[in-house]
PDB file of C-alpha atoms and ligand atoms in Angstrom:
ATOM      1  CA  MET U  29       0.091  -0.355  -0.348  1.00  0.00           C
ATOM      2  CA  LEU U  30       1.048   3.657  -1.136  1.00  0.00           C
ATOM      3  CA  ARG U  31       0.179   6.426   0.641  1.00  0.00           C
ATOM      4  CA  ILE U  32       0.398   9.802  -1.464  1.00  0.00           C
ATOM      5  CA  ALA U  33      -0.456  13.040  -0.207  1.00  0.00           C
ATOM      6  CA  ILE U  34      -2.250  15.750  -2.189  1.00  0.00           C
ATOM      7  CA  GLN U  35      -3.532  19.039  -1.548  1.00  0.00           C
ATOM      8  CA  LYS U  36      -6.830  19.508   1.054  1.00  0.00           C
ATOM      9  CA  SER U  37      -8.346  22.148  -0.485  1.00  0.00           C
ATOM     10  CA  GLY U  38      -6.907  25.119  -2.748  1.00  0.00           C
ATOM     11  CA  ARG U  39      -5.709  25.486  -6.516  1.00  0.00           C
ATOM     12  CA  LEU U  40      -4.092  21.937  -6.998  1.00  0.00           C
ATOM     13  CA  PHE U  41      -7.231  20.164  -5.492  1.00  0.00           C
ATOM     14  CA  ASP U  42      -8.871  19.353  -8.730  1.00  0.00           C
ATOM     15  CA  ASP U  43      -6.094  18.733 -11.115  1.00  0.00           C
ATOM     16  CA  SER U  44      -4.665  16.233  -8.266  1.00  0.00           C
ATOM     17  CA  VAL U  45      -7.645  14.599  -8.195  1.00  0.00           C
ATOM     18  CA  ALA U  46      -8.198  14.337 -11.919  1.00  0.00           C
ATOM     19  CA  LEU U  47      -4.671  12.784 -12.421  1.00  0.00           C
ATOM     20  CA  LEU U  48      -5.271  10.262 -10.241  1.00  0.00           C
ATOM     21  CA  ARG U  49      -8.862   9.261 -10.901  1.00  0.00           C
ATOM     22  CA  ASP U  50      -7.637   9.431 -14.820  1.00  0.00           C
ATOM     23  CA  ALA U  51      -5.159   6.904 -13.862  1.00  0.00           C
ATOM     24  CA  GLY U  52      -8.265   4.275 -12.934  1.00  0.00           C
ATOM     25  CA  ILE U  53      -8.032   4.731  -9.385  1.00  0.00           C
ATOM     26  CA  THR U  54     -11.417   4.959  -7.373  1.00  0.00           C
ATOM     27  CA  PHE U  55     -11.657   7.008  -4.190  1.00  0.00           C
ATOM     28  CA  GLY U  56     -13.958   9.136  -2.285  1.00  0.00           C
ATOM     29  CA  SER U  57     -12.699  13.123  -2.258  1.00  0.00           C
ATOM     30  CA  SER U  58     -15.472  14.829   0.058  1.00  0.00           C
ATOM     31  CA  PRO U  59     -14.178  17.657   1.520  1.00  0.00           C
ATOM     32  CA  ASN U  60     -14.203  16.862   5.094  1.00  0.00           C
ATOM     33  CA  ARG U  61     -12.107  13.649   4.915  1.00  0.00           C
ATOM     34  CA  LEU U  62      -8.688  13.606   5.819  1.00  0.00           C
ATOM     35  CA  ARG U  63      -7.827  10.215   4.427  1.00  0.00           C
ATOM     36  CA  SER U  64      -9.345   8.051   1.652  1.00  0.00           C
ATOM     37  CA  PRO U  65      -8.326   4.646   0.281  1.00  0.00           C
ATOM     38  CA  ALA U  66      -8.494   3.741  -2.862  1.00  0.00           C
ATOM     39  CA  THR U  67     -11.045   1.239  -3.625  1.00  0.00           C
ATOM     40  CA  ASN U  68      -9.226  -0.704  -6.720  1.00  0.00           C
ATOM     41  CA  PHE U  69      -5.710   0.311  -6.495  1.00  0.00           C
ATOM     42  CA  PRO U  70      -2.948  -0.741  -3.415  1.00  0.00           C
ATOM     43  CA  LEU U  71      -3.164   3.537  -2.877  1.00  0.00           C
ATOM     44  CA  GLU U  72      -4.171   5.720   0.182  1.00  0.00           C
ATOM     45  CA  ILE U  73      -4.527   9.345  -0.748  1.00  0.00           C
ATOM     46  CA  ILE U  74      -4.024  11.776   2.001  1.00  0.00           C
ATOM     47  CA  PHE U  75      -5.634  15.328   2.172  1.00  0.00           C
ATOM     48  CA  LEU U  76      -2.833  18.143   3.441  1.00  0.00           C
ATOM     49  CA  ARG U  77      -1.915  21.408   3.525  1.00  0.00           C
ATOM     50  CA  ASP U  78       0.603  21.950   0.651  1.00  0.00           C
ATOM     51  CA  ASP U  79       2.985  23.365   3.043  1.00  0.00           C
ATOM     52  CA  ASP U  80       3.329  20.078   4.892  1.00  0.00           C
ATOM     53  CA  ILE U  81       3.623  18.222   1.961  1.00  0.00           C
ATOM     54  CA  PRO U  82       7.484  18.347   1.473  1.00  0.00           C
ATOM     55  CA  GLU U  83       8.044  17.469   4.498  1.00  0.00           C
ATOM     56  CA  TYR U  84       5.830  14.407   5.366  1.00  0.00           C
ATOM     57  CA  VAL U  85       7.189  13.245   2.772  1.00  0.00           C
ATOM     58  CA  GLU U  86      10.851  13.635   3.365  1.00  0.00           C
ATOM     59  CA  GLY U  87       9.990  12.200   6.996  1.00  0.00           C
ATOM     60  CA  GLY U  88       8.161   9.042   5.497  1.00  0.00           C
ATOM     61  CA  VAL U  89       4.774   9.735   7.026  1.00  0.00           C
ATOM     62  CA  VAL U  90       3.530   9.706   3.440  1.00  0.00           C
ATOM     63  CA  ASP U  91       5.334   7.710   0.765  1.00  0.00           C
ATOM     64  CA  ALA U  92       4.663  10.628  -2.268  1.00  0.00           C
ATOM     65  CA  GLY U  93       2.810  13.770  -2.842  1.00  0.00           C
ATOM     66  CA  ILE U  94       1.668  16.372  -5.224  1.00  0.00           C
ATOM     67  CA  VAL U  95       3.150  19.853  -4.543  1.00  0.00           C
ATOM     68  CA  GLY U  96       4.179  22.931  -6.137  1.00  0.00           C
ATOM     69  CA  GLU U  97       7.803  23.193  -7.054  1.00  0.00           C
ATOM     70  CA  ASN U  98       7.614  26.538  -5.307  1.00  0.00           C
ATOM     71  CA  VAL U  99       6.437  25.106  -1.978  1.00  0.00           C
ATOM     72  CA  LEU U 100       9.100  22.123  -2.454  1.00  0.00           C
ATOM     73  CA  LEU U 101      12.227  24.729  -2.708  1.00  0.00           C
ATOM     74  CA  GLU U 102      10.832  26.871  -0.095  1.00  0.00           C
ATOM     75  CA  LYS U 103      10.637  24.264   2.412  1.00  0.00           C
ATOM     76  CA  ARG U 104      13.703  22.668   0.968  1.00  0.00           C
ATOM     77  CA  LYS U 105      13.573  18.891   1.734  1.00  0.00           C
ATOM     78  CA  THR U 106      15.251  16.166   0.245  1.00  0.00           C
ATOM     79  CA  VAL U 107      12.964  14.192  -1.905  1.00  0.00           C
ATOM     80  CA  GLN U 108      12.971  12.504  -5.437  1.00  0.00           C
ATOM     81  CA  VAL U 109      10.802  14.434  -7.846  1.00  0.00           C
ATOM     82  CA  LEU U 110       9.769  11.897  -9.935  1.00  0.00           C
ATOM     83  CA  ASP U 111       7.316  13.774 -12.695  1.00  0.00           C
ATOM     84  CA  ARG U 112       6.607  17.347 -13.678  1.00  0.00           C
ATOM     85  CA  LEU U 113       2.516  17.454 -13.997  1.00  0.00           C
ATOM     86  CA  GLY U 114       1.856  20.431 -16.215  1.00  0.00           C
ATOM     87  CA  PHE U 115      -0.798  21.867 -14.240  1.00  0.00           C
ATOM     88  CA  GLY U 116      -0.541  24.489 -11.120  1.00  0.00           C
ATOM     89  CA  ALA U 117       1.540  26.629 -13.235  1.00  0.00           C
ATOM     90  CA  CYS U 118       2.508  30.003 -12.143  1.00  0.00           C
ATOM     91  CA  ARG U 119       6.102  32.109 -11.983  1.00  0.00           C
ATOM     92  CA  MET U 120       7.364  34.085  -8.522  1.00  0.00           C
ATOM     93  CA  SER U 121       8.396  37.435  -9.067  1.00  0.00           C
ATOM     94  CA  ILE U 122       9.896  40.434  -7.511  1.00  0.00           C
ATOM     95  CA  ALA U 123       7.834  43.606  -8.124  1.00  0.00           C
ATOM     96  CA  LEU U 124       8.094  47.278  -7.188  1.00  0.00           C
ATOM     97  CA  PRO U 125       5.844  49.983  -6.891  1.00  0.00           C
ATOM     98  CA  LYS U 126       5.123  51.593 -10.184  1.00  0.00           C
ATOM     99  CA  THR U 127       6.568  54.955  -9.740  1.00  0.00           C
ATOM    100  CA  THR U 128      10.129  53.438  -8.388  1.00  0.00           C
ATOM    101  CA  PRO U 129      12.489  52.999 -11.102  1.00  0.00           C
ATOM    102  CA  TYR U 130      14.255  50.003 -12.140  1.00  0.00           C
ATOM    103  CA  ALA U 131      17.203  49.194 -14.431  1.00  0.00           C
ATOM    104  CA  GLY U 132      18.579  46.048 -13.223  1.00  0.00           C
ATOM    105  CA  VAL U 133      18.927  43.745 -10.256  1.00  0.00           C
ATOM    106  CA  GLN U 134      21.427  46.465  -8.655  1.00  0.00           C
ATOM    107  CA  ASP U 135      18.498  48.483  -8.010  1.00  0.00           C
ATOM    108  CA  LEU U 136      17.185  45.917  -5.487  1.00  0.00           C
ATOM    109  CA  LYS U 137      20.236  46.609  -3.119  1.00  0.00           C
ATOM    110  CA  ASN U 138      19.373  47.590   0.355  1.00  0.00           C
ATOM    111  CA  LEU U 139      15.363  47.317  -0.503  1.00  0.00           C
ATOM    112  CA  ARG U 140      13.024  45.975   2.095  1.00  0.00           C
ATOM    113  CA  ILE U 141      11.405  42.858   0.082  1.00  0.00           C
ATOM    114  CA  ALA U 142       8.297  41.368   1.618  1.00  0.00           C
ATOM    115  CA  THR U 143       7.520  37.977   0.977  1.00  0.00           C
ATOM    116  CA  SER U 144       5.967  34.625   1.959  1.00  0.00           C
ATOM    117  CA  TYR U 145       9.196  32.402  -0.016  1.00  0.00           C
ATOM    118  CA  ARG U 146      12.120  33.629   2.046  1.00  0.00           C
ATOM    119  CA  VAL U 147      14.411  30.988   0.963  1.00  0.00           C
ATOM    120  CA  ILE U 148      13.726  31.167  -2.502  1.00  0.00           C
ATOM    121  CA  LEU U 149      14.095  35.044  -2.723  1.00  0.00           C
ATOM    122  CA  GLU U 150      17.579  34.457  -0.342  1.00  0.00           C
ATOM    123  CA  ASP U 151      18.723  31.885  -2.645  1.00  0.00           C
ATOM    124  CA  PHE U 152      18.157  34.292  -5.841  1.00  0.00           C
ATOM    125  CA  LEU U 153      19.663  37.540  -3.781  1.00  0.00           C
ATOM    126  CA  GLN U 154      22.547  35.629  -2.875  1.00  0.00           C
ATOM    127  CA  GLN U 155      23.381  34.058  -6.665  1.00  0.00           C
ATOM    128  CA  LYS U 156      23.291  37.715  -7.889  1.00  0.00           C
ATOM    129  CA  ASN U 157      25.243  38.860  -5.565  1.00  0.00           C
ATOM    130  CA  ILE U 158      22.645  41.665  -3.718  1.00  0.00           C
ATOM    131  CA  HIS U 159      22.222  42.787  -0.112  1.00  0.00           C
ATOM    132  CA  ALA U 160      18.521  43.404   0.436  1.00  0.00           C
ATOM    133  CA  GLU U 161      16.290  43.052   3.642  1.00  0.00           C
ATOM    134  CA  VAL U 162      13.892  40.250   3.413  1.00  0.00           C
ATOM    135  CA  HIS U 163      10.647  40.548   5.580  1.00  0.00           C
ATOM    136  CA  GLU U 164       9.046  37.297   5.812  1.00  0.00           C
ATOM    137  CA  ILE U 165       5.201  37.539   6.416  1.00  0.00           C
ATOM    138  CA  SER U 166       2.593  34.927   6.037  1.00  0.00           C
ATOM    139  CA  GLY U 167      -0.393  36.789   3.394  1.00  0.00           C
ATOM    140  CA  ALA U 168      -1.263  39.797   1.943  1.00  0.00           C
ATOM    141  CA  VAL U 169       2.257  40.619   0.512  1.00  0.00           C
ATOM    142  CA  GLU U 170       0.921  42.874  -2.004  1.00  0.00           C
ATOM    143  CA  LEU U 171      -0.107  45.277  -0.048  1.00  0.00           C
ATOM    144  CA  THR U 172       2.819  46.040   2.258  1.00  0.00           C
ATOM    145  CA  PRO U 173       4.515  48.666  -0.276  1.00  0.00           C
ATOM    146  CA  SER U 174       1.505  50.977  -0.350  1.00  0.00           C
ATOM    147  CA  LEU U 175       1.105  50.531   3.675  1.00  0.00           C
ATOM    148  CA  GLY U 176       5.010  51.560   3.868  1.00  0.00           C
ATOM    149  CA  LEU U 177       6.551  48.002   5.421  1.00  0.00           C
ATOM    150  CA  ALA U 178       8.335  47.205   2.096  1.00  0.00           C
ATOM    151  CA  ASP U 179      10.130  48.697  -0.692  1.00  0.00           C
ATOM    152  CA  ALA U 180       9.181  45.709  -2.761  1.00  0.00           C
ATOM    153  CA  ILE U 181       7.680  42.299  -3.080  1.00  0.00           C
ATOM    154  CA  PHE U 182       8.437  38.900  -4.213  1.00  0.00           C
ATOM    155  CA  ASP U 183       5.307  36.700  -4.797  1.00  0.00           C
ATOM    156  CA  ILE U 184       3.656  34.182  -6.592  1.00  0.00           C
ATOM    157  CA  VAL U 185       2.079  35.956 -10.000  1.00  0.00           C
ATOM    158  CA  SER U 186      -0.431  34.433 -12.486  1.00  0.00           C
ATOM    159  CA  THR U 187      -1.882  37.281 -14.691  1.00  0.00           C
ATOM    160  CA  GLY U 188      -0.490  40.334 -12.794  1.00  0.00           C
ATOM    161  CA  SER U 189      -3.461  41.638 -12.310  1.00  0.00           C
ATOM    162  CA  THR U 190      -3.146  41.945  -8.358  1.00  0.00           C
ATOM    163  CA  LEU U 191      -0.089  43.214  -8.682  1.00  0.00           C
ATOM    164  CA  LEU U 192      -1.336  45.901 -11.317  1.00  0.00           C
ATOM    165  CA  SER U 193      -4.731  46.876  -9.043  1.00  0.00           C
ATOM    166  CA  ASN U 194      -1.828  47.545  -5.814  1.00  0.00           C
ATOM    167  CA  GLY U 195       0.173  49.539  -7.804  1.00  0.00           C
ATOM    168  CA  LEU U 196       2.668  47.181  -8.560  1.00  0.00           C
ATOM    169  CA  ARG U 197       4.998  45.998 -11.960  1.00  0.00           C
ATOM    170  CA  GLU U 198       6.511  42.855 -12.061  1.00  0.00           C
ATOM    171  CA  VAL U 199      10.991  43.466 -12.618  1.00  0.00           C
ATOM    172  CA  GLU U 200      12.368  40.032 -12.057  1.00  0.00           C
ATOM    173  CA  THR U 201      10.945  36.414 -12.744  1.00  0.00           C
ATOM    174  CA  VAL U 202      12.677  34.416 -10.482  1.00  0.00           C
ATOM    175  CA  LEU U 203      11.176  31.142 -10.722  1.00  0.00           C
ATOM    176  CA  ARG U 204       8.698  29.345 -12.943  1.00  0.00           C
ATOM    177  CA  SER U 205       6.600  26.557 -11.306  1.00  0.00           C
ATOM    178  CA  GLU U 206       4.548  23.656 -11.901  1.00  0.00           C
ATOM    179  CA  ALA U 207       2.985  20.752  -9.328  1.00  0.00           C
ATOM    180  CA  LEU U 208       5.351  18.082  -9.119  1.00  0.00           C
ATOM    181  CA  LEU U 209       5.185  14.361  -8.113  1.00  0.00           C
ATOM    182  CA  ILE U 210       7.371  13.759  -5.234  1.00  0.00           C
ATOM    183  CA  ALA U 211       8.384  10.547  -3.484  1.00  0.00           C
ATOM    184  CA  GLY U 212      10.617   9.792  -0.342  1.00  0.00           C
ATOM    185  CA  PRO U 213      14.126   9.354  -0.705  1.00  0.00           C
ATOM    186  CA  VAL U 214      13.778   5.529  -0.058  1.00  0.00           C
ATOM    187  CA  LEU U 215      10.800   3.076  -0.975  1.00  0.00           C
ATOM    188  CA  SER U 216      10.505  -0.227   0.091  1.00  0.00           C
ATOM    189  CA  ALA U 217      10.472  -2.427  -3.143  1.00  0.00           C
ATOM    190  CA  GLU U 218       6.633  -3.292  -2.658  1.00  0.00           C
ATOM    191  CA  LYS U 219       5.807   0.459  -2.496  1.00  0.00           C
ATOM    192  CA  GLN U 220       7.898   1.664  -5.467  1.00  0.00           C
ATOM    193  CA  ASP U 221       6.464  -1.103  -7.672  1.00  0.00           C
ATOM    194  CA  VAL U 222       3.111   0.514  -6.834  1.00  0.00           C
ATOM    195  CA  LEU U 223       4.601   3.796  -7.577  1.00  0.00           C
ATOM    196  CA  ASP U 224       5.787   2.439 -10.983  1.00  0.00           C
ATOM    197  CA  ARG U 225       2.520   1.240 -11.893  1.00  0.00           C
ATOM    198  CA  LEU U 226       0.786   4.972 -10.840  1.00  0.00           C
ATOM    199  CA  LEU U 227       3.672   6.608 -13.240  1.00  0.00           C
ATOM    200  CA  PHE U 228       2.923   3.750 -16.190  1.00  0.00           C
ATOM    201  CA  ARG U 229      -0.888   4.917 -16.001  1.00  0.00           C
ATOM    202  CA  MET U 230      -0.412   8.718 -15.894  1.00  0.00           C
ATOM    203  CA  GLN U 231       2.460   8.579 -18.528  1.00  0.00           C
ATOM    204  CA  ALA U 232      -0.310   6.546 -20.904  1.00  0.00           C
ATOM    205  CA  ASN U 233      -2.409   9.176 -20.519  1.00  0.00           C
ATOM    206  CA  ARG U 234       0.052  11.882 -21.132  1.00  0.00           C
ATOM    207  CA  ASN U 235       1.243  10.228 -24.262  1.00  0.00           C
ATOM    208  CA  ALA U 236      -2.808   9.654 -25.312  1.00  0.00           C
ATOM    209  CA  LYS U 237      -3.618  13.224 -24.630  1.00  0.00           C
ATOM    210  CA  GLY U 238      -0.273  14.451 -26.894  1.00  0.00           C
ATOM    211  CA  HIS U 239      -1.462  12.297 -29.860  1.00  0.00           C
ATOM    212  CA  ARG U 240      -4.401  12.239 -32.575  1.00  0.00           C
ATOM    213  CA  TYR U 241      -5.067   9.152 -34.273  1.00  0.00           C
ATOM    214  CA  ILE U 242      -5.468   9.550 -37.923  1.00  0.00           C
ATOM    215  CA  LEU U 243      -6.399   7.208 -40.724  1.00  0.00           C
ATOM    216  CA  LEU U 244      -6.680   8.108 -44.411  1.00  0.00           C
ATOM    217  CA  ASN U 245      -6.749   6.689 -47.916  1.00  0.00           C
ATOM    218  CA  ALA U 246      -3.901   7.219 -50.149  1.00  0.00           C
ATOM    219  CA  PRO U 247      -3.287   6.577 -53.660  1.00  0.00           C
ATOM    220  CA  ASN U 248      -0.114   3.713 -53.799  1.00  0.00           C
ATOM    221  CA  ASP U 249       1.661   5.775 -56.197  1.00  0.00           C
ATOM    222  CA  ARG U 250       2.248   8.472 -53.371  1.00  0.00           C
ATOM    223  CA  LEU U 251       2.513   6.326 -50.459  1.00  0.00           C
ATOM    224  CA  ASP U 252       5.898   6.628 -50.012  1.00  0.00           C
ATOM    225  CA  GLU U 253       5.659  10.741 -49.606  1.00  0.00           C
ATOM    226  CA  ILE U 254       2.733  10.104 -47.531  1.00  0.00           C
ATOM    227  CA  VAL U 255       4.533   7.378 -44.784  1.00  0.00           C
ATOM    228  CA  ARG U 256       7.654   9.988 -44.409  1.00  0.00           C
ATOM    229  CA  LEU U 257       4.776  12.411 -43.139  1.00  0.00           C
ATOM    230  CA  LEU U 258       3.342   9.677 -40.992  1.00  0.00           C
ATOM    231  CA  PRO U 259       6.121   7.696 -38.989  1.00  0.00           C
ATOM    232  CA  GLY U 260       3.518   6.290 -36.230  1.00  0.00           C
ATOM    233  CA  MET U 261       4.944   4.639 -33.456  1.00  0.00           C
ATOM    234  CA  LYS U 262       6.846   1.969 -35.495  1.00  0.00           C
ATOM    235  CA  SER U 263       5.743   2.829 -38.352  1.00  0.00           C
ATOM    236  CA  PRO U 264       1.869   2.998 -40.079  1.00  0.00           C
ATOM    237  CA  THR U 265      -0.281   0.633 -40.976  1.00  0.00           C
ATOM    238  CA  VAL U 266      -1.160  -0.114 -44.518  1.00  0.00           C
ATOM    239  CA  LEU U 267      -4.331  -1.876 -45.946  1.00  0.00           C
ATOM    240  CA  PRO U 268      -5.141  -2.397 -49.303  1.00  0.00           C
ATOM    241  CA  LEU U 269      -8.558  -0.593 -50.278  1.00  0.00           C
ATOM    242  CA  VAL U 270     -10.973  -2.647 -52.730  1.00  0.00           C
ATOM    243  CA  THR U 271     -10.497   0.292 -55.185  1.00  0.00           C
ATOM    244  CA  PRO U 272      -7.512  -0.469 -57.215  1.00  0.00           C
ATOM    245  CA  GLY U 273      -4.394   1.648 -56.646  1.00  0.00           C
ATOM    246  CA  TRP U 274      -5.444   2.862 -53.109  1.00  0.00           C
ATOM    247  CA  CYS U 275      -4.763   1.915 -49.511  1.00  0.00           C
ATOM    248  CA  SER U 276      -5.589   2.861 -46.530  1.00  0.00           C
ATOM    249  CA  LEU U 277      -3.303   3.721 -43.814  1.00  0.00           C
ATOM    250  CA  HIS U 278      -3.453   3.940 -40.023  1.00  0.00           C
ATOM    251  CA  SER U 279      -1.006   5.706 -37.716  1.00  0.00           C
ATOM    252  CA  VAL U 280      -0.713   8.360 -34.801  1.00  0.00           C
ATOM    253  CA  VAL U 281       0.240  11.981 -34.990  1.00  0.00           C
ATOM    254  CA  ARG U 282       1.376  14.169 -32.661  1.00  0.00           C
ATOM    255  CA  GLU U 283      -0.903  16.984 -31.350  1.00  0.00           C
ATOM    256  CA  GLU U 284       1.321  19.955 -31.836  1.00  0.00           C
ATOM    257  CA  VAL U 285       2.153  19.387 -35.331  1.00  0.00           C
ATOM    258  CA  PHE U 286      -1.182  17.961 -36.389  1.00  0.00           C
ATOM    259  CA  TRP U 287      -2.465  20.676 -38.453  1.00  0.00           C
ATOM    260  CA  ASP U 288       0.601  21.283 -40.269  1.00  0.00           C
ATOM    261  CA  VAL U 289       0.846  17.421 -41.012  1.00  0.00           C
ATOM    262  CA  LEU U 290      -2.889  17.582 -42.551  1.00  0.00           C
ATOM    263  CA  GLU U 291      -2.388  20.070 -45.040  1.00  0.00           C
ATOM    264  CA  GLN U 292       0.501  18.381 -45.969  1.00  0.00           C
ATOM    265  CA  LEU U 293      -1.231  15.018 -46.279  1.00  0.00           C
ATOM    266  CA  LYS U 294      -4.046  17.008 -48.283  1.00  0.00           C
ATOM    267  CA  ALA U 295      -1.094  18.436 -50.813  1.00  0.00           C
ATOM    268  CA  ALA U 296       0.417  14.721 -50.940  1.00  0.00           C
ATOM    269  CA  GLY U 297      -3.088  13.387 -52.213  1.00  0.00           C
ATOM    270  CA  ALA U 298      -4.693  11.755 -49.163  1.00  0.00           C
ATOM    271  CA  GLN U 299      -8.381  11.407 -49.063  1.00  0.00           C
ATOM    272  CA  GLY U 300     -11.055  10.822 -46.639  1.00  0.00           C
ATOM    273  CA  ILE U 301      -8.936  11.525 -43.785  1.00  0.00           C
ATOM    274  CA  LEU U 302     -10.199  10.824 -40.177  1.00  0.00           C
ATOM    275  CA  VAL U 303      -8.742  12.175 -37.166  1.00  0.00           C
ATOM    276  CA  ALA U 304      -9.765  10.860 -33.624  1.00  0.00           C
ATOM    277  CA  PRO U 305      -8.646  11.207 -29.778  1.00  0.00           C
ATOM    278  CA  ILE U 306      -6.661   8.344 -28.284  1.00  0.00           C
ATOM    279  CA  GLU U 307      -7.682   7.512 -24.762  1.00  0.00           C
ATOM    280  CA  ARG U 308      -4.768   5.815 -23.527  1.00  0.00           C
ATOM    281  CA  MET U 309      -1.369   5.289 -25.032  1.00  0.00           C
ATOM    282  CA  ILE U 310       1.699   2.853 -24.386  1.00  0.00           C
ATOM    283  CA  LEU U 311       4.763   3.220 -26.556  1.00  0.00           C
TER     284      LEU U 311
HETATM  285  P1  ATP S 416      -3.045  25.318   1.765  1.00  0.00           P
HETATM  286  O1  ATP S 416      -4.209  25.915   2.371  1.00  0.00           O
HETATM  287  O2  ATP S 416      -2.986  24.105   1.050  1.00  0.00           O
HETATM  288  O3  ATP S 416      -1.894  25.864   2.349  1.00  0.00           O
HETATM  289  P2  ATP S 416      -2.367  27.701  -0.252  1.00  0.00           P
HETATM  290  O4  ATP S 416      -3.322  29.045   0.143  1.00  0.00           O
HETATM  291  O5  ATP S 416      -1.065  27.877   0.223  1.00  0.00           O
HETATM  292  O6  ATP S 416      -3.209  26.340   0.189  1.00  0.00           O
HETATM  293  P3  ATP S 416      -2.852  27.719  -3.099  1.00  0.00           P
HETATM  294  O7  ATP S 416      -3.523  29.523  -3.091  1.00  0.00           O
HETATM  295  O8  ATP S 416      -4.105  26.927  -2.955  1.00  0.00           O
HETATM  296  O9  ATP S 416      -2.191  27.448  -1.921  1.00  0.00           O
HETATM  297  O10 ATP S 416      -1.902  27.206  -4.011  1.00  0.00           O
HETATM  298  C1  ATP S 416      -1.449  25.993  -4.147  1.00  0.00           C
HETATM  299  C2  ATP S 416      -0.271  25.907  -5.204  1.00  0.00           C
HETATM  300  O11 ATP S 416      -0.853  26.644  -6.383  1.00  0.00           O
HETATM  301  C3  ATP S 416       0.452  27.160  -5.200  1.00  0.00           C
HETATM  302  O12 ATP S 416       1.926  26.957  -4.075  1.00  0.00           O
HETATM  303  C4  ATP S 416       1.033  27.065  -6.583  1.00  0.00           C
HETATM  304  O13 ATP S 416       2.008  25.977  -6.499  1.00  0.00           O
HETATM  305  C5  ATP S 416       0.086  26.729  -7.423  1.00  0.00           C
HETATM  306  N1  ATP S 416      -0.462  28.367  -7.932  1.00  0.00           N
HETATM  307  C6  ATP S 416      -0.810  28.116  -9.310  1.00  0.00           C
HETATM  308  N2  ATP S 416      -1.200  29.364  -9.504  1.00  0.00           N
HETATM  309  C7  ATP S 416      -1.393  30.090  -8.359  1.00  0.00           C
HETATM  310  C8  ATP S 416      -1.757  31.314  -8.218  1.00  0.00           C
HETATM  311  N3  ATP S 416      -2.224  32.353  -9.133  1.00  0.00           N
HETATM  312  N4  ATP S 416      -1.500  31.963  -6.617  1.00  0.00           N
HETATM  313  C9  ATP S 416      -1.110  30.941  -5.897  1.00  0.00           C
HETATM  314  N5  ATP S 416      -0.765  29.897  -6.361  1.00  0.00           N
HETATM  315  C10 ATP S 416      -1.001  28.926  -7.165  1.00  0.00           C
HETATM  316 ZN1   ZN S 417      -0.398  26.561   1.460  1.00  0.00          ZN
END
């Protein structure tokens, strides 16, 4: 049985639950639950504040967890990062009042910077060899310059509208973060096996989302050209059509290039092109 911690409520909750459910794992996730055993997989889901997850994973209270990279870096815990999950994306930036001139990091020298992420900020300042006064506060960081408590802030930014409405502008992006799957430094063979099965399922879903299934009819004399456009997983399947001189071709195409490939296929004489989503894909 593997124990995995996810955020109890907040920005990572829905995507974390969806990630496990898409991997075919069934469990209850009602808001007042603290833990929930999966009914069809050797997994127990523990619901925690995101800030506690790195420590619980490092200490072995739970075996794995889903947490933002920003929180992991701030907590400085020793864990394995197994996967980047593609959700919970945000950036962490330094912002100044709009009226404060800024030409480069040197201008941060000796400023009072308010943040809830002291460790990440201090690492950044040290790396840039800048001395500044870091004020750690637990919330409403963006209000501190207008209250005269700080000259600058370091905080999470998603659209920048909160900064704007507080008269601030982003001057340095320090970190780009997303949700991570983390695990303890040492796991038993049995737990590692459950984790590998989970990773395999997640990978199959991700591959499927990144590809489309494609079927088309091709004139035999243009087949080589069309096959070159559709390399597929190994190579495409080609079946003869009843109509002489034609065949049917089945393959997969990567999502990012799918429209380009479609145009090239059409230009190469392909007809009756069908494109379908793929539910799971194992390479
Ligand atoms: P908890 O109660 O679990 O401590 P929280 O208030 O600290 O929750 P949330 O605001 O739910 O945390 O954010 C969780 C994570 O979501 C952040 O640590 C970050 O990795 C990510 N995230 C993505 N976009 C944003 C955003 N716009 N603001 C804050 N966090 C974001
Ligand atoms: Zn938190």
